[in-house]
XYZ file of C-alpha atoms in Angstrom:
413
model
C 26.675 55.232 -208.326
C 30.745 54.719 -209.516
C 31.285 54.877 -205.659
C 28.641 52.302 -204.933
C 30.061 50.111 -207.406
C 33.731 50.883 -206.066
C 32.345 49.802 -202.506
C 30.633 46.780 -203.420
C 33.890 45.674 -205.319
C 35.796 46.364 -202.120
C 33.425 44.088 -200.380
C 34.354 41.555 -202.663
C 37.924 41.851 -202.623
C 37.811 42.045 -198.596
C 35.654 39.073 -198.580
C 38.124 37.162 -201.080
C 41.297 38.373 -198.993
C 40.188 37.078 -195.688
C 38.951 33.784 -196.934
C 42.461 32.957 -198.504
C 43.907 34.232 -195.283
C 41.621 31.910 -193.000
C 40.957 28.594 -194.582
C 38.880 27.702 -191.713
C 36.170 30.272 -193.154
C 33.995 27.781 -195.052
C 33.938 25.125 -192.582
C 32.725 27.784 -189.753
C 30.262 28.913 -192.202
C 28.982 25.352 -192.709
C 28.647 24.992 -188.645
C 26.474 28.357 -188.338
C 23.797 26.964 -190.209
C 20.880 24.899 -189.188
C 21.251 24.818 -185.342
C 21.141 28.537 -184.659
C 18.138 30.664 -183.622
C 17.433 34.385 -184.304
C 18.216 36.469 -181.196
C 17.235 40.295 -181.315
C 19.012 42.751 -178.644
C 17.529 46.174 -178.383
C 19.788 49.075 -178.313
C 19.111 52.040 -176.119
C 21.068 54.656 -174.471
C 20.709 58.042 -173.019
C 23.196 60.838 -172.656
C 22.373 64.432 -170.576
C 25.140 67.010 -170.568
C 25.307 70.524 -169.549
C 28.388 72.103 -170.910
C 29.820 75.532 -170.110
C 32.326 77.702 -172.300
C 34.251 80.794 -171.062
C 36.434 81.941 -174.057
C 37.169 85.912 -173.606
C 34.678 87.465 -175.067
C 32.417 84.301 -175.963
C 30.655 82.067 -173.686
C 28.213 79.267 -174.101
C 25.447 77.073 -172.189
C 24.701 74.021 -173.511
C 21.992 71.929 -171.859
C 21.637 68.707 -174.205
C 19.996 65.497 -174.409
C 21.337 62.670 -176.718
C 19.339 59.233 -177.160
C 20.183 56.215 -179.517
C 17.772 53.764 -180.320
C 17.939 50.409 -182.221
C 18.460 46.736 -182.523
C 20.666 44.226 -183.473
C 19.307 40.559 -185.156
C 22.214 38.030 -184.995
C 21.426 34.546 -186.660
C 24.611 32.274 -186.181
C 27.411 34.327 -187.295
C 25.277 36.817 -189.200
C 23.860 40.089 -188.005
C 22.177 43.137 -188.923
C 22.074 46.456 -186.837
C 20.025 49.494 -187.226
C 20.533 52.480 -184.944
C 18.935 55.847 -184.671
C 20.436 59.041 -182.914
C 18.673 62.163 -181.779
C 20.054 65.123 -179.907
C 17.816 68.127 -178.465
C 18.824 71.215 -176.849
C 16.887 72.086 -173.491
C 19.377 75.177 -173.187
C 20.718 76.211 -176.563
C 22.995 79.272 -175.766
C 25.825 78.245 -177.949
C 27.261 78.098 -181.704
C 26.578 74.454 -182.817
C 28.286 75.113 -186.061
C 32.267 76.629 -185.974
C 31.853 77.383 -189.762
C 29.521 79.410 -192.161
C 26.531 77.742 -192.589
C 22.973 79.320 -192.908
C 20.949 77.787 -190.356
C 19.479 78.724 -187.023
C 22.228 76.640 -185.006
C 24.822 79.019 -186.476
C 25.009 81.554 -183.717
C 28.645 83.278 -183.569
C 27.654 85.408 -180.936
C 28.255 82.307 -178.597
C 30.903 80.037 -178.069
C 31.092 76.615 -179.755
C 29.409 73.440 -178.427
C 29.651 71.249 -181.452
C 26.315 69.358 -179.968
C 23.764 70.475 -182.858
C 20.289 69.204 -182.761
C 19.403 66.593 -185.017
C 17.491 63.107 -185.945
C 19.539 60.514 -188.000
C 20.235 57.326 -189.166
C 23.590 56.489 -187.067
C 24.433 52.941 -187.857
C 22.975 50.692 -190.520
C 25.161 47.563 -190.885
C 25.299 43.980 -192.089
C 28.037 41.976 -190.450
C 29.478 38.580 -190.262
C 31.835 37.669 -187.422
C 33.657 34.414 -186.400
C 36.365 33.443 -184.217
C 38.862 34.449 -186.845
C 37.190 36.663 -189.298
C 34.762 39.945 -189.417
C 33.278 41.462 -192.398
C 30.968 44.527 -191.585
C 29.380 46.465 -194.747
C 27.214 49.622 -194.153
C 26.852 52.419 -191.859
C 29.263 51.470 -189.311
C 31.426 52.812 -186.175
C 34.956 52.380 -186.483
C 37.774 52.734 -183.565
C 41.065 51.906 -184.610
C 43.609 51.361 -181.834
C 44.034 54.278 -179.549
C 41.498 56.536 -182.087
C 44.463 58.861 -182.980
C 44.021 58.432 -186.634
C 40.405 57.180 -187.067
C 37.737 57.094 -184.433
C 34.184 57.389 -183.653
C 34.538 60.950 -181.723
C 32.237 59.775 -178.961
C 32.601 62.394 -176.710
C 30.364 64.384 -178.889
C 26.792 63.733 -178.823
C 26.695 62.954 -182.284
C 29.280 60.373 -182.890
C 31.069 59.941 -186.321
C 30.602 56.982 -188.558
C 31.412 55.697 -191.950
C 29.910 54.253 -195.086
C 32.086 51.494 -196.246
C 33.192 48.039 -195.778
C 35.234 46.669 -193.310
C 37.096 43.321 -193.008
C 39.283 41.651 -189.889
C 41.107 38.941 -189.796
C 43.689 36.682 -187.615
C 45.814 33.915 -188.473
C 47.946 32.546 -185.731
C 49.610 35.658 -184.252
C 49.180 38.034 -186.867
C 45.909 40.244 -187.311
C 44.582 42.309 -190.257
C 42.402 44.963 -190.540
C 41.222 46.600 -193.783
C 38.522 49.203 -194.728
C 37.217 51.096 -197.625
C 34.888 53.761 -197.144
C 33.352 56.168 -199.212
C 31.804 58.670 -196.572
C 32.718 60.587 -193.093
C 29.447 60.978 -191.547
C 30.502 63.715 -189.387
C 29.420 64.690 -185.845
C 27.440 67.950 -187.049
C 24.356 66.073 -188.228
C 21.815 66.328 -190.842
C 21.790 70.295 -190.733
C 25.310 70.620 -191.326
C 25.085 70.976 -195.182
C 27.754 69.643 -196.961
C 29.664 68.889 -193.812
C 27.067 66.681 -192.973
C 28.707 63.756 -194.821
C 32.213 64.262 -196.448
C 32.545 62.164 -199.480
C 35.922 60.651 -200.754
C 37.855 57.066 -200.979
C 39.114 56.126 -197.623
C 41.458 53.230 -197.229
C 42.314 52.170 -193.569
C 44.687 49.111 -193.326
C 46.876 47.721 -190.756
C 48.856 44.612 -189.781
C 49.980 43.804 -186.433
C 51.270 40.769 -184.200
C 51.796 40.183 -180.408
C 55.051 38.451 -178.925
C 54.885 37.928 -175.405
C 54.370 41.280 -173.689
C 55.383 43.169 -176.501
C 52.560 44.051 -179.574
C 53.243 46.101 -182.588
C 51.134 47.250 -185.665
C 51.919 48.825 -189.209
C 49.378 50.781 -190.467
C 48.266 53.052 -193.500
C 45.577 55.902 -193.802
C 44.750 56.983 -197.246
C 41.913 59.968 -197.216
C 41.120 61.514 -200.619
C 38.379 63.634 -200.154
C 35.847 65.089 -202.852
C 34.815 68.308 -201.746
C 36.737 71.274 -202.176
C 36.723 72.626 -198.620
C 38.147 69.092 -197.448
C 40.931 68.762 -200.333
C 43.668 70.261 -197.981
C 43.069 67.393 -195.505
C 43.451 64.709 -197.965
C 46.618 62.778 -197.181
C 48.558 59.458 -197.164
C 50.009 58.244 -193.771
C 52.135 55.609 -193.207
C 53.653 54.286 -189.603
C 53.378 51.983 -186.863
C 53.348 51.719 -182.882
C 55.051 49.453 -180.677
C 53.959 48.964 -177.085
C 54.761 46.762 -174.302
C 55.411 46.015 -170.329
C 58.613 46.105 -168.309
C 58.078 44.206 -164.926
C 59.280 46.538 -161.849
C 58.891 44.172 -159.005
C 55.749 42.536 -157.732
C 52.596 43.488 -159.546
C 53.954 46.675 -160.751
C 54.679 47.045 -164.537
C 56.015 49.866 -166.572
C 54.062 50.205 -169.658
C 55.510 51.994 -172.558
C 54.387 52.664 -176.050
C 56.021 54.393 -179.069
C 54.750 55.445 -182.479
C 55.996 57.174 -185.616
C 54.491 57.975 -188.881
C 54.841 60.174 -192.050
C 52.213 62.052 -193.515
C 52.251 63.599 -196.996
C 49.930 65.182 -199.497
C 47.244 62.856 -201.471
C 44.689 62.824 -203.967
C 43.544 66.523 -205.136
C 45.314 68.121 -201.854
C 46.697 71.445 -203.622
C 49.399 71.903 -201.160
C 53.083 69.815 -201.134
C 54.218 68.845 -198.024
C 55.545 65.670 -195.838
C 55.995 65.791 -192.105
C 56.640 63.281 -189.296
C 54.532 62.287 -186.586
C 56.128 61.163 -183.062
C 54.542 59.640 -179.824
C 55.840 58.608 -176.607
C 54.132 57.485 -173.368
C 55.015 55.607 -170.253
C 52.870 54.859 -167.438
C 52.615 52.550 -164.300
C 50.700 52.221 -160.785
C 52.113 53.426 -157.783
C 50.772 53.635 -154.284
C 47.284 53.173 -155.869
C 47.895 56.070 -158.268
C 47.978 55.464 -162.068
C 51.006 57.890 -163.157
C 51.396 58.403 -166.913
C 53.693 60.847 -168.876
C 54.126 61.290 -172.547
C 55.447 63.344 -175.558
C 53.615 63.929 -178.996
C 54.782 65.748 -181.989
C 52.772 66.518 -185.035
C 55.273 67.891 -187.458
C 55.216 70.828 -189.926
C 56.514 71.145 -193.667
C 56.239 73.939 -196.199
C 53.878 75.561 -193.640
C 51.263 72.188 -193.756
C 51.275 70.096 -190.596
C 50.300 66.904 -189.913
C 46.178 66.453 -189.676
C 43.996 63.871 -188.460
C 40.580 64.888 -189.492
C 39.111 61.224 -188.950
C 40.480 60.985 -185.349
C 38.807 61.032 -182.087
C 40.461 64.213 -181.516
C 39.000 65.076 -177.918
C 41.193 62.081 -176.287
C 44.557 64.017 -177.271
C 45.940 67.347 -177.020
C 43.783 68.592 -174.110
C 40.213 68.621 -173.285
C 39.435 72.305 -174.278
C 39.843 71.323 -177.782
C 42.143 74.017 -178.886
C 43.992 71.785 -181.444
C 41.279 70.105 -183.005
C 43.319 71.267 -186.103
C 46.818 71.126 -185.892
C 48.644 74.790 -186.380
C 50.566 75.291 -189.555
C 53.755 75.245 -187.233
C 52.969 71.962 -185.968
C 52.257 70.625 -182.331
C 54.458 69.559 -179.347
C 52.542 68.409 -176.418
C 54.300 67.240 -173.408
C 51.788 65.987 -170.859
C 51.801 64.138 -167.298
C 48.648 62.701 -165.710
C 47.739 61.031 -162.085
C 44.699 59.128 -161.748
C 43.255 57.376 -158.919
C 39.816 54.771 -158.413
C 38.703 54.895 -155.081
C 37.334 51.334 -154.166
C 36.802 51.917 -150.641
C 33.976 54.544 -151.146
C 30.819 52.314 -151.140
C 28.584 55.034 -151.373
C 30.235 56.212 -154.763
C 30.885 52.850 -156.696
C 33.338 53.280 -159.174
C 34.657 56.807 -157.954
C 37.380 57.775 -160.275
C 39.497 61.058 -160.682
C 42.226 62.161 -162.887
C 44.032 65.351 -163.285
C 46.763 66.230 -166.084
C 48.734 68.838 -167.207
C 49.654 69.622 -170.850
C 52.753 72.079 -171.979
C 51.955 72.914 -175.821
C 54.592 74.006 -178.113
C 54.968 74.506 -182.008
C 57.105 71.982 -183.545
C 58.843 74.401 -185.717
C 59.696 78.171 -185.001
C 59.972 77.995 -181.146
C 56.592 79.167 -180.307
C 55.296 78.548 -176.826
C 51.564 78.185 -177.504
C 50.086 77.671 -174.026
C 49.409 75.348 -171.089
C 46.550 73.767 -170.030
C 45.289 71.677 -167.097
C 42.395 69.121 -167.255
C 40.687 67.156 -164.240
C 37.651 64.768 -164.248
C 35.709 62.725 -161.348
C 33.257 59.997 -162.154
C 31.090 57.362 -160.250
C 28.299 55.108 -161.118
C 24.813 54.467 -159.321
C 22.970 51.309 -161.010
C 23.321 51.949 -164.501
C 23.645 55.747 -164.401
C 27.424 56.966 -164.885
C 28.191 60.594 -163.576
C 30.765 62.779 -164.612
C 32.209 65.737 -163.990
C 35.003 67.320 -166.132
C 36.870 70.560 -166.377
C 39.497 72.185 -168.610
C 41.587 74.990 -168.453
C 43.999 76.405 -171.129
C 46.105 79.454 -170.881
C 46.901 80.879 -173.854
C 50.525 82.546 -174.624
C 51.545 82.480 -178.741
C 48.306 80.606 -179.658
C 44.537 80.960 -179.409
C 42.973 82.458 -176.058
C 42.391 81.573 -172.582
C 39.648 78.960 -172.404
C 37.696 77.132 -169.648
C 35.236 74.411 -170.054
C 33.100 72.623 -167.212
C 30.966 69.871 -168.168
C 28.186 67.897 -165.960
C 26.966 64.664 -167.430
C 24.846 61.843 -166.550
C 24.424 58.819 -168.961
C 22.488 55.571 -169.405
C 22.410 52.195 -171.026
C 20.250 49.422 -171.327
């Protein structure tokens, strides 16, 4: 009850702050009454995926089907959304839970594929949204920026959502985003025991602006877990990023992005540490190819490293998912990728391919963790998107050799 009172108080605070920052809110609310009609939009999407894992003595074969269904009702600037989610395993030769739990889907004789069978409420939210103001209350999907710190983990069959209140506002060139959440609804679903939802007090705050081709943002992420097993991941992170484009002649541009953050222990975290996060990335398009190179460093201090437990981790540090938890000595990831879209292949609309290479090292101690090659190809036929994806991690000082293969078809209404 105390958490719910805090959530209600946060909702009032967010509403009050946004109302002050946007004087047009009241006028827009008046305009939204009377003439608008109720609109109901169905939500329906399905994803069929085969995932194979080859990890030394362990392997896995998972053939799963994920279905989401629901509806969103809109009246003017107000809307309510309800969505359920279910995953079924047609072949279940895999370990759905990479942590000890008394459940039939915990199969340690197989490699890990974190797509457990489940049926659950994925989202249930009430939202007000106008041109300059948005407020969302309830169980919701939250993807912030590039999802390095907070994301929905959309790659897995069961996505991550949050129980909370989020406010978004815009005043001239300045944007503000503030969230208070009381529960992290994890990708492991309803049979994962205490890891189904991890309760706590979470604050995500950001203020950004754009000036010509340059945009930047300052952010703060406060993670204060309640559950004992999660306390080592309680942290406070403050930082920002800057991105921009430099013309190289004609239509060619060099896209640059840099980010820095400082993370330290927070709440009841039993460990004392303060470590830095850095990332730099550059990309351009040359002769029809998309070229990207970057370097990311998750630092370490007192044997504790920068962790991002709320992130969409599959997007970062290789598709083999070796570094979902940052090693105690930290992590440095130097990477390059080459991609291309083949517009002239009419038989396979949207055909695209990407190849990437990663060199992984420790942030401290001079360890060479390993290397990884990633590759993917995709296209779309009608409303069905097809994807072939592969990851090959070669271990040296961390983990074991790991190869993963995915074949996927996805459809949405």
